[in-house]
mmCIF file of C-alpha atoms in Angstrom:
data_model
loop_
_atom_site.group_PDB
_atom_site.id
_atom_site.type_symbol
_atom_site.label_atom_id
_atom_site.label_comp_id
_atom_site.label_asym_id
_atom_site.label_seq_id
_atom_site.Cartn_x
_atom_site.Cartn_y
_atom_site.Cartn_z
ATOM 1 C CA GLY A 22 59.999 72.743 139.041
ATOM 2 C CA ALA A 23 63.752 72.784 138.707
ATOM 3 C CA VAL A 24 65.016 74.918 135.837
ATOM 4 C CA VAL A 25 68.311 74.854 133.999
ATOM 5 C CA SER A 26 69.086 77.808 131.768
ATOM 6 C CA GLN A 27 71.511 77.241 128.901
ATOM 7 C CA HIS A 28 73.036 79.983 126.734
ATOM 8 C CA PRO A 29 73.485 80.664 123.947
ATOM 9 C CA SER A 30 70.805 78.685 122.152
ATOM 10 C CA ARG A 31 72.590 79.053 118.838
ATOM 11 C CA VAL A 32 76.098 80.086 117.907
ATOM 12 C CA ILE A 33 78.032 80.223 114.679
ATOM 13 C CA CYS A 34 81.780 80.570 114.903
ATOM 14 C CA LYS A 35 84.752 80.472 112.603
ATOM 15 C CA SER A 36 87.029 77.493 112.503
ATOM 16 C CA GLY A 37 89.870 77.860 114.992
ATOM 17 C CA THR A 38 88.021 80.050 117.452
ATOM 18 C CA SER A 39 86.668 79.093 120.878
ATOM 19 C CA VAL A 40 83.083 79.082 122.053
ATOM 20 C CA LYS A 41 81.784 79.115 125.620
ATOM 21 C CA ILE A 42 78.430 77.618 126.575
ATOM 22 C CA GLU A 43 76.908 78.422 129.954
ATOM 23 C CA CYS A 44 74.554 76.323 131.991
ATOM 24 C CA ARG A 45 72.892 77.729 135.119
ATOM 25 C CA SER A 46 70.609 76.105 137.641
ATOM 26 C CA LEU A 47 68.084 78.794 138.488
ATOM 27 C CA ASP A 48 66.256 77.547 141.539
ATOM 28 C CA PHE A 49 68.428 74.822 142.968
ATOM 29 C CA GLN A 50 72.047 74.079 143.667
ATOM 30 C CA ALA A 51 73.674 71.655 141.288
ATOM 31 C CA THR A 52 76.723 69.984 142.716
ATOM 32 C CA THR A 53 76.926 67.882 139.587
ATOM 33 C CA MET A 54 76.195 68.820 136.007
ATOM 34 C CA PHE A 55 76.451 66.669 132.919
ATOM 35 C CA TRP A 56 77.370 67.711 129.391
ATOM 36 C CA TYR A 57 76.036 65.859 126.373
ATOM 37 C CA ARG A 58 76.551 66.158 122.643
ATOM 38 C CA GLN A 59 74.005 65.138 120.051
ATOM 39 C CA PHE A 60 74.590 64.804 116.336
ATOM 40 C CA PRO A 61 71.651 64.927 113.902
ATOM 41 C CA LYS A 62 69.346 61.921 114.083
ATOM 42 C CA GLN A 63 71.416 60.413 116.884
ATOM 43 C CA SER A 64 70.982 60.005 120.612
ATOM 44 C CA LEU A 65 72.602 62.039 123.345
ATOM 45 C CA MET A 66 76.159 61.091 124.117
ATOM 46 C CA LEU A 67 77.570 61.942 127.514
ATOM 47 C CA MET A 68 80.775 63.933 127.219
ATOM 48 C CA ALA A 69 81.660 64.679 130.808
ATOM 49 C CA THR A 70 80.481 64.984 134.365
ATOM 50 C CA SER A 71 81.154 68.329 135.990
ATOM 51 C CA ASN A 72 81.562 68.532 139.745
ATOM 52 C CA GLU A 73 81.524 71.818 141.621
ATOM 53 C CA GLY A 74 84.956 72.776 142.813
ATOM 54 C CA SER A 75 86.786 69.884 141.224
ATOM 55 C CA LYS A 76 87.959 68.625 137.875
ATOM 56 C CA ALA A 77 85.464 67.228 135.433
ATOM 57 C CA THR A 78 85.344 63.546 134.614
ATOM 58 C CA TYR A 79 85.448 62.935 130.887
ATOM 59 C CA GLU A 80 84.000 59.967 129.034
ATOM 60 C CA GLN A 81 86.302 57.801 127.009
ATOM 61 C CA GLY A 82 87.233 59.371 123.704
ATOM 62 C CA VAL A 83 86.385 62.944 124.715
ATOM 63 C CA GLU A 84 89.380 65.287 124.596
ATOM 64 C CA LYS A 85 89.574 67.164 127.876
ATOM 65 C CA ASP A 86 91.915 69.789 126.423
ATOM 66 C CA LYS A 87 89.476 70.544 123.643
ATOM 67 C CA PHE A 88 86.306 70.602 125.712
ATOM 68 C CA LEU A 89 87.118 72.618 128.803
ATOM 69 C CA ILE A 90 84.626 72.372 131.622
ATOM 70 C CA ASN A 91 84.494 74.715 134.591
ATOM 71 C CA HIS A 92 82.100 74.334 137.491
ATOM 72 C CA ALA A 93 83.110 77.156 139.768
ATOM 73 C CA SER A 94 79.863 77.529 141.664
ATOM 74 C CA LEU A 95 76.853 75.486 142.654
ATOM 75 C CA THR A 96 74.740 77.172 140.002
ATOM 76 C CA LEU A 97 77.037 77.575 137.025
ATOM 77 C CA SER A 98 78.924 75.217 134.758
ATOM 78 C CA THR A 99 80.556 76.193 131.486
ATOM 79 C CA LEU A 100 81.736 74.205 128.489
ATOM 80 C CA THR A 101 84.318 75.824 126.233
ATOM 81 C CA VAL A 102 84.950 74.287 122.847
ATOM 82 C CA THR A 103 88.502 75.342 122.030
ATOM 83 C CA SER A 104 89.894 75.682 118.526
ATOM 84 C CA ALA A 105 86.577 74.605 117.090
ATOM 85 C CA HIS A 106 86.440 72.772 113.775
ATOM 86 C CA PRO A 107 83.492 71.921 111.534
ATOM 87 C CA GLU A 108 83.321 68.401 112.969
ATOM 88 C CA ASP A 109 82.564 69.965 116.371
ATOM 89 C CA SER A 110 79.302 71.287 114.974
ATOM 90 C CA SER A 111 76.638 69.651 117.080
ATOM 91 C CA PHE A 112 73.851 70.165 119.613
ATOM 92 C CA TYR A 113 75.291 70.509 123.117
ATOM 93 C CA ILE A 114 73.043 69.933 126.111
ATOM 94 C CA CYS A 115 73.686 70.305 129.815
ATOM 95 C CA SER A 116 71.865 68.561 132.604
ATOM 96 C CA ALA A 117 71.824 68.783 136.362
ATOM 97 C CA TRP A 118 70.690 66.533 139.150
ATOM 98 C CA ALA A 119 68.036 68.471 141.000
ATOM 99 C CA GLY A 120 67.477 65.901 143.715
ATOM 100 C CA ALA A 121 65.122 62.975 144.134
ATOM 101 C CA GLY A 122 62.264 65.185 145.263
ATOM 102 C CA ARG A 123 62.334 66.984 141.931
ATOM 103 C CA HIS A 124 62.331 63.856 139.814
ATOM 104 C CA GLY A 125 66.020 63.844 139.209
ATOM 105 C CA TYR A 126 67.450 65.360 136.100
ATOM 106 C CA THR A 127 66.686 68.694 134.519
ATOM 107 C CA PHE A 128 68.056 69.554 131.110
ATOM 108 C CA GLY A 129 68.977 72.796 129.460
ATOM 109 C CA SER A 130 67.360 73.737 126.176
ATOM 110 C CA GLY A 131 70.553 73.010 124.266
ATOM 111 C CA THR A 132 73.044 74.977 122.198
ATOM 112 C CA ARG A 133 73.290 74.508 118.451
ATOM 113 C CA LEU A 134 76.935 75.074 117.510
ATOM 114 C CA THR A 135 77.860 75.556 113.882
ATOM 115 C CA VAL A 136 81.519 75.920 112.994
ATOM 116 C CA VAL A 137 82.188 77.384 109.571
ATOM 117 C CA ASP B 10 75.083 49.872 132.761
ATOM 118 C CA ALA B 11 72.020 47.752 132.192
ATOM 119 C CA LYS B 12 70.690 48.360 128.708
ATOM 120 C CA THR B 13 67.231 48.986 127.373
ATOM 121 C CA THR B 14 65.668 48.044 124.056
ATOM 122 C CA GLN B 15 62.996 50.143 122.394
ATOM 123 C CA PRO B 16 61.421 50.156 118.948
ATOM 124 C CA ASN B 17 63.020 52.748 116.705
ATOM 125 C CA SER B 18 59.750 54.352 115.768
ATOM 126 C CA MET B 19 56.018 54.237 116.362
ATOM 127 C CA GLU B 20 52.998 56.028 114.986
ATOM 128 C CA SER B 21 49.734 56.818 116.648
ATOM 129 C CA ASN B 22 46.599 58.689 115.772
ATOM 130 C CA GLU B 23 45.831 61.895 117.557
ATOM 131 C CA GLU B 24 43.578 61.579 120.612
ATOM 132 C CA GLU B 25 44.219 57.853 120.911
ATOM 133 C CA PRO B 26 46.234 56.101 123.631
ATOM 134 C CA VAL B 27 49.858 55.245 122.938
ATOM 135 C CA HIS B 28 51.783 52.379 124.492
ATOM 136 C CA LEU B 29 55.552 52.695 124.227
ATOM 137 C CA PRO B 30 57.365 49.486 125.189
ATOM 138 C CA CYS B 31 60.792 49.073 126.720
ATOM 139 C CA ASN B 32 62.689 45.878 127.448
ATOM 140 C CA HIS B 33 65.330 45.799 130.165
ATOM 141 C CA SER B 34 65.999 42.157 130.879
ATOM 142 C CA THR B 35 69.276 42.829 132.735
ATOM 143 C CA ILE B 36 67.813 45.317 135.185
ATOM 144 C CA SER B 37 69.228 45.122 138.692
ATOM 145 C CA GLY B 38 67.346 45.439 141.943
ATOM 146 C CA THR B 39 68.519 48.986 142.545
ATOM 147 C CA ASP B 40 67.689 50.315 139.075
ATOM 148 C CA TYR B 41 64.883 52.773 138.655
ATOM 149 C CA ILE B 42 63.128 52.953 135.280
ATOM 150 C CA HIS B 43 63.130 56.498 133.956
ATOM 151 C CA TRP B 44 61.397 57.909 130.916
ATOM 152 C CA TYR B 45 62.423 61.143 129.268
ATOM 153 C CA ARG B 46 61.294 62.654 126.017
ATOM 154 C CA GLN B 47 62.955 65.056 123.632
ATOM 155 C CA LEU B 48 60.982 67.372 121.431
ATOM 156 C CA PRO B 49 62.661 68.598 118.242
ATOM 157 C CA SER B 50 65.588 70.964 118.867
ATOM 158 C CA GLN B 51 65.126 70.892 122.630
ATOM 159 C CA GLY B 52 66.761 69.243 125.599
ATOM 160 C CA PRO B 53 65.104 66.158 127.066
ATOM 161 C CA GLU B 54 62.391 66.541 129.657
ATOM 162 C CA TYR B 55 61.403 64.228 132.475
ATOM 163 C CA VAL B 56 58.244 62.195 131.930
ATOM 164 C CA ILE B 57 57.976 59.629 134.702
ATOM 165 C CA HIS B 58 59.935 57.097 136.701
ATOM 166 C CA GLY B 59 59.257 54.040 138.823
ATOM 167 C CA LEU B 60 60.809 51.110 140.622
ATOM 168 C CA THR B 61 58.281 48.290 140.954
ATOM 169 C CA SER B 62 54.751 49.623 141.141
ATOM 170 C CA ASN B 63 52.845 51.261 138.330
ATOM 171 C CA VAL B 64 53.024 55.038 138.425
ATOM 172 C CA ASN B 65 50.747 57.788 137.208
ATOM 173 C CA ASN B 66 51.306 61.500 136.797
ATOM 174 C CA ARG B 67 49.775 64.304 134.790
ATOM 175 C CA MET B 68 51.842 63.446 131.724
ATOM 176 C CA ALA B 69 51.675 59.683 131.523
ATOM 177 C CA SER B 70 51.427 56.322 133.223
ATOM 178 C CA LEU B 71 54.181 53.781 133.666
ATOM 179 C CA ALA B 72 53.306 50.114 133.757
ATOM 180 C CA ILE B 73 56.090 47.882 135.074
ATOM 181 C CA ALA B 74 56.082 44.138 134.543
ATOM 182 C CA GLU B 75 56.063 41.990 137.652
ATOM 183 C CA ASP B 76 59.553 40.659 136.891
ATOM 184 C CA ARG B 77 60.690 44.229 136.032
ATOM 185 C CA LYS B 78 62.231 43.072 132.784
ATOM 186 C CA SER B 79 59.987 45.312 130.751
ATOM 187 C CA SER B 80 57.885 48.413 131.108
ATOM 188 C CA THR B 81 55.405 50.427 129.075
ATOM 189 C CA LEU B 82 54.932 54.152 128.952
ATOM 190 C CA ILE B 83 51.303 55.010 128.366
ATOM 191 C CA LEU B 84 50.132 58.304 126.950
ATOM 192 C CA HIS B 85 46.417 58.201 127.525
ATOM 193 C CA ARG B 86 45.372 60.581 124.794
ATOM 194 C CA ALA B 87 48.077 61.590 122.370
ATOM 195 C CA THR B 88 48.237 65.103 121.003
ATOM 196 C CA LEU B 89 50.419 66.543 118.282
ATOM 197 C CA ARG B 90 52.615 68.041 120.992
ATOM 198 C CA ASP B 91 53.507 64.546 122.153
ATOM 199 C CA ALA B 92 55.488 63.922 118.988
ATOM 200 C CA ALA B 93 59.000 63.379 120.278
ATOM 201 C CA VAL B 94 61.735 60.831 120.874
ATOM 202 C CA TYR B 95 61.013 58.876 124.039
ATOM 203 C CA TYR B 96 63.895 57.413 125.987
ATOM 204 C CA CYS B 97 63.628 54.588 128.504
ATOM 205 C CA ILE B 98 66.636 54.691 130.835
ATOM 206 C CA LEU B 99 67.719 52.640 133.813
ATOM 207 C CA ARG B 100 69.364 54.499 136.624
ATOM 208 C CA ALA B 101 70.834 53.164 139.828
ATOM 209 C CA ASN B 102 69.365 54.603 142.970
ATOM 210 C CA PHE B 103 72.309 56.820 143.814
ATOM 211 C CA GLY B 104 72.481 60.572 143.780
ATOM 212 C CA ASN B 105 74.247 62.241 140.863
ATOM 213 C CA GLU B 106 74.432 59.070 138.838
ATOM 214 C CA LYS B 107 74.744 59.807 135.124
ATOM 215 C CA LEU B 108 72.008 59.041 132.629
ATOM 216 C CA THR B 109 72.976 56.957 129.624
ATOM 217 C CA PHE B 110 70.693 57.443 126.646
ATOM 218 C CA GLY B 111 69.884 54.728 124.150
ATOM 219 C CA THR B 112 68.387 55.329 120.737
ATOM 220 C CA GLY B 113 64.843 55.830 121.980
ATOM 221 C CA THR B 114 61.535 55.582 120.137
ATOM 222 C CA ARG B 115 60.553 58.306 117.714
ATOM 223 C CA LEU B 116 56.811 58.805 118.152
ATOM 224 C CA THR B 117 54.868 60.312 115.290
ATOM 225 C CA ILE B 118 51.350 61.531 115.892
ATOM 226 C CA ILE B 119 49.009 61.410 112.934
ATOM 227 C CA PRO B 120 46.379 64.172 112.890
#
C-alpha cells in the first residue's frame, strides 16, 4: 500500500531554534500533503494544506511565518517550526492523498517535538 | 463540514466483537463515511470507508444505516492490538479534500 515516511520521529530542541520535519511519499506522487498537530489527549488539528509547487494554505489561527511549509516536489513536503517555544511542543503528523484506488489518505508516523 | 458524533470511550473484552457507533445526521449525498484509527504515539491508519452499502475488508466491517445518518464500525474479534482511538470522518467525494478529525472513540480492550 501507499507509504508516507516522516522524519525525525522525535526531536528535542532549545527554545528559539528552528526544527525541520520531512514527509516523503515513497511509492506514489503526492500533489497534496496535509500537516496536522496533536496535543496530548486531543484530536488531530489540521494546520495547513501543502500543494506541490505552490504556497501552502493555512488554517485559521495558524501562523504561516512560524510554520513554514515547502512542497518542492511530488514526493517531499517539509514543515519548519521557526523560533520554537515550549508551547510548540506537540505531535506533528503529515498525511498525503494517495488516490481513490489506495483508499485515500496515508499518514506519516508522526514527529514528537519537545522544545526545552 | 458535516460533523460526526461518537462516544468518547468504549471497552470490550478480547476476542469479542466490537460495535463502534457514529452519528452523522447532517451528511450530504456526496459524503463518504471514512474510519481511521490511531494507535498510541502513531499516525492514523485507514480502516474502511463506504458510501451507501455495507462494506467489508480484512480489518473490519462498516454497516451504514439506510438513511445514512449513522454508521457502525464492526471489529469482528477484538484483539489487544485493536486498542486505539477510532475516528469516524465524513469526506466529500473530491480528490485532495482535507480530513477533519473529531474527538473519536477511545477503545480499550480488556484481556
